[in-house]
mmCIF file of C-alpha atoms in Angstrom:
data_model
loop_
_atom_site.group_PDB
_atom_site.id
_atom_site.type_symbol
_atom_site.label_atom_id
_atom_site.label_comp_id
_atom_site.label_asym_id
_atom_site.label_seq_id
_atom_site.Cartn_x
_atom_site.Cartn_y
_atom_site.Cartn_z
ATOM 1 C CA LYS A 1 8.022 -13.735 21.871
ATOM 2 C CA SER A 2 7.265 -15.140 18.460
ATOM 3 C CA LEU A 3 5.628 -12.955 15.805
ATOM 4 C CA GLY A 4 2.417 -14.936 16.279
ATOM 5 C CA ASP A 5 2.422 -14.258 20.031
ATOM 6 C CA LEU A 6 2.976 -10.534 19.462
ATOM 7 C CA ILE A 7 0.076 -10.348 17.030
ATOM 8 C CA LYS A 8 -2.199 -12.354 19.327
ATOM 9 C CA THR A 9 -1.385 -10.181 22.355
ATOM 10 C CA SER A 10 -1.818 -6.827 20.618
ATOM 11 C CA SER A 11 -5.022 -7.872 18.846
ATOM 12 C CA LYS A 12 -6.855 -7.835 22.184
ATOM 13 C CA ASN A 13 -6.728 -4.049 22.205
ATOM 14 C CA LYS A 14 -7.406 -3.491 18.498
ATOM 15 C CA GLU A 15 -10.876 -1.927 18.832
ATOM 16 C CA THR A 16 -9.757 0.596 21.465
ATOM 17 C CA GLU A 17 -6.641 1.584 19.532
ATOM 18 C CA LEU A 18 -8.501 1.953 16.238
ATOM 19 C CA LYS A 19 -11.093 4.244 17.799
ATOM 20 C CA LYS A 20 -8.317 6.470 19.150
ATOM 21 C CA ALA A 21 -6.795 6.767 15.686
ATOM 22 C CA GLU A 22 -9.973 7.265 13.680
ATOM 23 C CA LYS A 23 -10.820 10.548 12.040
ATOM 24 C CA GLU A 24 -14.228 11.697 13.302
ATOM 25 C CA GLU A 25 -16.328 10.916 10.265
ATOM 26 C CA THR A 26 -19.515 8.894 10.209
ATOM 27 C CA PHE A 27 -21.297 7.022 7.428
ATOM 28 C CA ASP A 28 -24.959 6.137 6.967
ATOM 29 C CA THR A 29 -24.094 2.454 6.664
ATOM 30 C CA GLU A 30 -21.386 0.432 8.403
ATOM 31 C CA LEU A 31 -19.527 -1.811 5.991
ATOM 32 C CA LYS A 32 -17.758 -5.088 6.694
ATOM 33 C CA GLU A 33 -15.832 -5.098 3.408
ATOM 34 C CA ARG A 34 -14.606 -2.651 0.769
ATOM 35 C CA ALA A 35 -17.233 -1.090 -1.476
ATOM 36 C CA VAL A 36 -16.594 -1.778 -5.172
ATOM 37 C CA CYS A 37 -16.552 1.280 -7.440
ATOM 38 C CA LYS A 38 -18.886 1.045 -10.423
ATOM 39 C CA TYR A 39 -17.672 2.539 -13.706
ATOM 40 C CA ASP A 40 -19.530 3.063 -16.965
ATOM 41 C CA LYS A 41 -18.310 1.487 -20.199
ATOM 42 C CA LYS A 42 -16.421 4.597 -21.342
ATOM 43 C CA VAL A 43 -14.440 4.848 -18.103
ATOM 44 C CA LEU A 44 -13.692 1.118 -18.128
ATOM 45 C CA GLU A 45 -12.255 1.435 -21.627
ATOM 46 C CA SER A 46 -10.073 4.316 -20.446
ATOM 47 C CA ILE A 47 -8.886 2.284 -17.441
ATOM 48 C CA LYS A 48 -8.009 -0.623 -19.741
ATOM 49 C CA ARG A 49 -5.924 1.675 -21.972
ATOM 50 C CA GLU A 50 -4.133 3.159 -18.941
ATOM 51 C CA LYS A 51 -3.338 -0.282 -17.560
ATOM 52 C CA THR A 52 -1.927 -1.379 -20.926
ATOM 53 C CA ILE A 53 0.342 1.688 -21.042
ATOM 54 C CA VAL A 54 1.697 1.104 -17.520
ATOM 55 C CA LEU A 55 2.220 -2.622 -18.052
ATOM 56 C CA THR A 56 4.101 -1.852 -21.286
ATOM 57 C CA GLN A 57 6.271 0.623 -19.381
ATOM 58 C CA ILE A 58 7.002 -2.040 -16.743
ATOM 59 C CA GLU A 59 7.933 -4.478 -19.499
ATOM 60 C CA THR A 60 10.358 -1.891 -20.886
ATOM 61 C CA LEU A 61 11.885 -1.352 -17.427
ATOM 62 C CA GLU A 62 12.412 -5.100 -17.091
ATOM 63 C CA GLU A 63 14.082 -5.244 -20.502
ATOM 64 C CA GLU A 64 16.392 -2.445 -19.352
ATOM 65 C CA GLY A 65 17.418 -4.371 -16.227
ATOM 66 C CA ALA A 66 14.764 -3.657 -13.580
ATOM 67 C CA SER A 67 14.229 -7.334 -12.869
ATOM 68 C CA ILE A 68 11.396 -8.637 -10.713
ATOM 69 C CA PHE A 69 12.945 -11.774 -9.225
ATOM 70 C CA PHE A 70 11.068 -14.959 -8.382
ATOM 71 C CA ASN A 71 10.884 -14.257 -4.623
ATOM 72 C CA GLN A 72 9.597 -10.733 -5.281
ATOM 73 C CA LEU A 73 7.040 -11.932 -7.820
ATOM 74 C CA THR A 74 5.835 -14.606 -5.392
ATOM 75 C CA ALA A 75 5.242 -11.988 -2.687
ATOM 76 C CA ALA A 76 3.528 -9.677 -5.197
ATOM 77 C CA LYS A 77 1.161 -12.467 -6.238
ATOM 78 C CA THR A 78 0.304 -13.144 -2.591
ATOM 79 C CA ILE A 79 -0.422 -9.455 -1.962
ATOM 80 C CA THR A 80 -2.660 -9.241 -5.043
ATOM 81 C CA LYS A 81 -4.457 -12.424 -4.032
ATOM 82 C CA ASN A 82 -5.008 -11.124 -0.487
ATOM 83 C CA PHE A 83 -6.857 -8.083 -1.836
ATOM 84 C CA LYS A 84 -9.333 -10.462 -3.472
ATOM 85 C CA ASP A 85 -10.714 -10.628 0.050
ATOM 86 C CA LYS A 86 -12.720 -7.381 0.114
ATOM 87 C CA GLN A 87 -12.337 -7.233 3.877
ATOM 88 C CA VAL A 88 -8.582 -6.623 3.622
ATOM 89 C CA VAL A 89 -7.589 -2.945 3.549
ATOM 90 C CA MET A 90 -3.997 -3.138 4.776
ATOM 91 C CA GLN A 91 -1.006 -5.427 4.268
ATOM 92 C CA MET A 92 2.458 -5.299 5.785
ATOM 93 C CA VAL A 93 5.293 -6.732 3.708
ATOM 94 C CA ILE A 94 8.410 -7.702 5.654
ATOM 95 C CA GLY A 95 11.713 -8.467 3.971
ATOM 96 C CA ARG A 96 15.365 -8.341 4.975
ATOM 97 C CA CYS A 97 17.460 -5.274 4.177
ATOM 98 C CA GLN A 98 18.452 -5.251 0.491
ATOM 99 C CA SER A 99 16.201 -8.240 -0.229
ATOM 100 C CA GLY A 100 14.509 -6.323 -3.045
ATOM 101 C CA LYS A 101 11.618 -4.285 -1.659
ATOM 102 C CA THR A 102 11.582 -1.963 -4.696
ATOM 103 C CA GLY A 103 11.372 -4.950 -7.034
ATOM 104 C CA THR A 104 8.482 -6.303 -4.974
ATOM 105 C CA MET A 105 6.684 -2.928 -5.144
ATOM 106 C CA LEU A 106 7.059 -2.937 -8.917
ATOM 107 C CA GLY A 107 5.839 -6.518 -8.896
ATOM 108 C CA VAL A 108 2.758 -5.548 -6.872
ATOM 109 C CA ILE A 109 1.830 -2.861 -9.405
ATOM 110 C CA LYS A 110 2.408 -5.288 -12.283
ATOM 111 C CA GLN A 111 0.399 -8.118 -10.714
ATOM 112 C CA TYR A 112 -2.444 -5.902 -9.550
ATOM 113 C CA LEU A 113 -2.873 -4.276 -12.956
ATOM 114 C CA SER A 114 -2.476 -7.581 -14.791
ATOM 115 C CA ASP A 115 -5.551 -8.940 -13.022
ATOM 116 C CA ALA A 116 -8.488 -8.044 -15.270
ATOM 117 C CA SER A 117 -10.843 -7.956 -12.279
ATOM 118 C CA ASN A 118 -8.928 -5.056 -10.701
ATOM 119 C CA GLN A 119 -10.481 -2.079 -12.448
ATOM 120 C CA ILE A 120 -8.383 0.724 -10.970
ATOM 121 C CA PRO A 121 -7.347 3.983 -12.665
ATOM 122 C CA THR A 122 -3.552 4.043 -12.742
ATOM 123 C CA SER A 123 -3.744 7.654 -11.513
ATOM 124 C CA ASN A 124 -5.050 6.194 -8.229
ATOM 125 C CA ILE A 125 -1.805 4.358 -7.454
ATOM 126 C CA PHE A 126 0.590 6.143 -5.075
ATOM 127 C CA LEU A 127 4.029 5.328 -3.663
ATOM 128 C CA ILE A 128 5.092 7.178 -0.514
ATOM 129 C CA THR A 129 7.662 7.086 2.296
ATOM 130 C CA GLY A 130 8.292 8.691 5.668
ATOM 131 C CA LEU A 131 11.883 9.260 4.582
ATOM 132 C CA SER A 132 12.833 12.850 3.935
ATOM 133 C CA SER A 133 15.024 12.184 0.927
ATOM 134 C CA VAL A 134 15.047 13.757 -2.521
ATOM 135 C CA GLU A 135 17.512 11.022 -3.493
ATOM 136 C CA TRP A 136 14.938 8.351 -2.559
ATOM 137 C CA VAL A 137 12.354 10.128 -4.719
ATOM 138 C CA GLU A 138 14.685 10.292 -7.705
ATOM 139 C CA GLN A 139 15.798 6.655 -7.390
ATOM 140 C CA THR A 140 12.260 5.377 -6.881
ATOM 141 C CA LYS A 141 10.871 7.360 -9.814
ATOM 142 C CA ALA A 142 13.641 5.968 -12.026
ATOM 143 C CA ARG A 143 12.620 2.410 -11.088
ATOM 144 C CA MET A 144 8.897 2.926 -11.639
ATOM 145 C CA PRO A 145 6.833 3.278 -14.838
ATOM 146 C CA LYS A 146 6.472 6.893 -15.910
ATOM 147 C CA GLU A 147 2.730 7.032 -15.153
ATOM 148 C CA ILE A 148 3.325 5.911 -11.540
ATOM 149 C CA ALA A 149 6.464 8.045 -11.037
ATOM 150 C CA GLU A 150 4.258 11.138 -11.110
ATOM 151 C CA ARG A 151 2.746 10.026 -7.792
ATOM 152 C CA VAL A 152 5.859 9.252 -5.755
ATOM 153 C CA PHE A 153 6.019 11.341 -2.561
ATOM 154 C CA HIS A 154 8.467 11.572 0.334
ATOM 155 C CA ARG A 155 7.904 13.001 3.825
ATOM 156 C CA ALA A 156 8.023 16.700 2.985
ATOM 157 C CA GLU A 157 5.223 16.215 0.421
ATOM 158 C CA LEU A 158 2.813 14.038 2.387
ATOM 159 C CA THR A 159 0.557 16.476 4.254
ATOM 160 C CA LYS A 160 -0.017 18.630 1.170
ATOM 161 C CA GLY A 161 0.815 17.100 -2.216
ATOM 162 C CA PHE A 162 -0.080 13.511 -1.338
ATOM 163 C CA ALA A 163 -2.968 14.257 1.027
ATOM 164 C CA ASP A 164 -4.555 16.750 -1.374
ATOM 165 C CA ALA A 165 -4.277 14.280 -4.268
ATOM 166 C CA VAL A 166 -5.877 11.377 -2.392
ATOM 167 C CA LYS A 167 -8.543 12.961 -0.185
ATOM 168 C CA GLU A 168 -11.336 12.994 -2.816
ATOM 169 C CA LEU A 169 -10.515 9.637 -4.428
ATOM 170 C CA SER A 170 -12.095 6.203 -4.227
ATOM 171 C CA ASN A 171 -10.540 2.905 -5.354
ATOM 172 C CA VAL A 172 -6.957 3.716 -4.382
ATOM 173 C CA LEU A 173 -3.775 1.654 -3.959
ATOM 174 C CA ILE A 174 -1.156 3.195 -1.645
ATOM 175 C CA ILE A 175 2.296 1.628 -1.304
ATOM 176 C CA ILE A 176 4.426 2.794 1.646
ATOM 177 C CA ASP A 177 8.195 2.244 1.674
ATOM 178 C CA GLU A 178 10.056 2.147 5.022
ATOM 179 C CA THR A 179 6.757 2.332 6.878
ATOM 180 C CA HIS A 180 8.439 2.427 10.311
ATOM 181 C CA ILE A 181 9.808 5.938 9.627
ATOM 182 C CA ALA A 182 7.824 9.005 10.796
ATOM 183 C CA LYS A 183 4.915 6.782 11.827
ATOM 184 C CA LEU A 184 4.379 7.916 15.436
ATOM 185 C CA GLU A 185 1.150 9.686 16.404
ATOM 186 C CA LYS A 186 2.471 13.245 16.086
ATOM 187 C CA GLN A 187 4.690 12.565 13.073
ATOM 188 C CA THR A 188 4.159 13.141 9.362
ATOM 189 C CA ILE A 189 2.609 9.915 8.073
ATOM 190 C CA CYS A 190 0.035 9.876 10.867
ATOM 191 C CA ALA A 191 -0.753 13.570 10.275
ATOM 192 C CA ALA A 192 -1.247 13.010 6.539
ATOM 193 C CA PHE A 193 -3.376 9.911 7.102
ATOM 194 C CA LYS A 194 -5.565 11.671 9.659
ATOM 195 C CA LYS A 195 -6.051 14.591 7.272
ATOM 196 C CA ILE A 196 -7.405 12.236 4.614
ATOM 197 C CA GLY A 197 -9.203 9.782 6.916
ATOM 198 C CA LEU A 198 -6.946 6.795 6.250
ATOM 199 C CA LEU A 199 -6.921 5.736 9.914
ATOM 200 C CA ASN A 200 -10.695 5.354 9.861
ATOM 201 C CA LEU A 201 -11.646 1.783 8.964
ATOM 202 C CA GLN A 202 -15.075 2.761 7.650
ATOM 203 C CA TYR A 203 -13.500 5.455 5.453
ATOM 204 C CA LEU A 204 -11.149 2.857 3.941
ATOM 205 C CA LEU A 205 -14.006 0.436 3.330
ATOM 206 C CA HIS A 206 -16.372 3.022 1.835
ATOM 207 C CA LYS A 207 -13.632 4.487 -0.372
ATOM 208 C CA ASP A 208 -12.126 1.113 -1.345
ATOM 209 C CA ILE A 209 -8.633 2.145 -0.261
ATOM 210 C CA LYS A 210 -5.921 -0.507 -0.165
ATOM 211 C CA ILE A 211 -2.601 0.072 1.640
ATOM 212 C CA VAL A 212 0.593 -1.988 1.332
ATOM 213 C CA GLU A 213 3.375 -1.224 3.817
ATOM 214 C CA PHE A 214 6.992 -2.310 3.289
ATOM 215 C CA THR A 215 9.650 -2.582 5.980
ATOM 216 C CA ALA A 216 12.790 -4.520 6.883
ATOM 217 C CA THR A 217 12.574 -3.481 10.557
ATOM 218 C CA PRO A 218 8.948 -3.907 11.673
ATOM 219 C CA ASN A 219 9.579 -3.454 15.412
ATOM 220 C CA THR A 220 6.468 -1.843 16.923
ATOM 221 C CA VAL A 221 4.645 -1.349 13.604
ATOM 222 C CA ILE A 222 3.808 -5.061 13.740
ATOM 223 C CA TYR A 223 1.552 -4.146 16.669
ATOM 224 C CA ASN A 224 -0.132 -1.443 14.602
ATOM 225 C CA ILE A 225 -0.996 -3.775 11.716
ATOM 226 C CA SER A 226 -2.317 -6.441 14.094
ATOM 227 C CA GLN A 227 -4.800 -3.953 15.564
ATOM 228 C CA TRP A 228 -6.686 -4.107 12.263
ATOM 229 C CA GLY A 229 -7.439 -7.783 12.892
ATOM 230 C CA ASP A 230 -9.110 -9.513 9.927
ATOM 231 C CA TYR A 231 -8.815 -6.306 7.891
ATOM 232 C CA SER A 232 -5.031 -6.797 7.591
ATOM 233 C CA LYS A 233 -2.483 -9.336 6.387
ATOM 234 C CA VAL A 234 1.274 -9.827 6.902
ATOM 235 C CA VAL A 235 3.374 -11.040 3.959
ATOM 236 C CA PHE A 236 7.027 -12.102 4.081
ATOM 237 C CA VAL A 237 9.432 -11.633 1.166
ATOM 238 C CA GLU A 238 11.850 -14.536 1.124
ATOM 239 C CA SER A 239 15.488 -13.617 0.540
ATOM 240 C CA GLY A 240 16.563 -14.336 -3.010
ATOM 241 C CA LYS A 241 19.196 -16.809 -4.114
ATOM 242 C CA GLY A 242 22.670 -15.649 -3.149
ATOM 243 C CA TYR A 243 21.435 -13.135 -0.546
ATOM 244 C CA ILE A 244 24.064 -12.159 2.024
ATOM 245 C CA GLY A 245 22.815 -10.363 5.144
ATOM 246 C CA CYS A 246 24.047 -9.154 8.535
ATOM 247 C CA GLY A 247 24.013 -12.699 9.943
ATOM 248 C CA ASP A 248 26.444 -13.826 7.241
#
């Protein structure tokens, strides 16, 4: 079946599947879109300073060779634009192996912070993976601005370090690398998300939590994202010029 057929078929059961996954937490009002956090002038000034620091660090990384290529920047712009729709809480980004997912993640952070309308504390941006790899952590931290590197977590750190850091926050951006790993119901990502409430649509809307998943092998996770219906988007990262893959 085509990707469109798969999404159409699985969407029929989205309400049932979401209810199964939701953390049992109720809210006085039911929202249809993300609530916008209101900050006073002092906090907004602090957020502006933080954003400037991180964007400067990204600029330095680019000068040192951490390029964000045109295809990656294009995808990052699409992801940032999609979050303009306050209904969207989750996006899945699909790109071929070695097509530059890390560059796209960096591009997402750069584009999101560059948009003056996105008033988010940089301490509310997290990068996680279901991989259990200290090497992944070290490599990813080295490719990210220092302020973001402090919030890079792999599988062994999700149910405590990551979950404890996020559970009281509002206005959060979570980027997930290799989202197909450890994603089954009784595995680590699901356990961490349930602990926080990130499988509860109303929790995501009330807390203004935005999730971007990256994968080169979507397989069944494409069904999962489609169950969120209009609250989700799928973005494709085109292979860059000169890309050579398995088909070649």
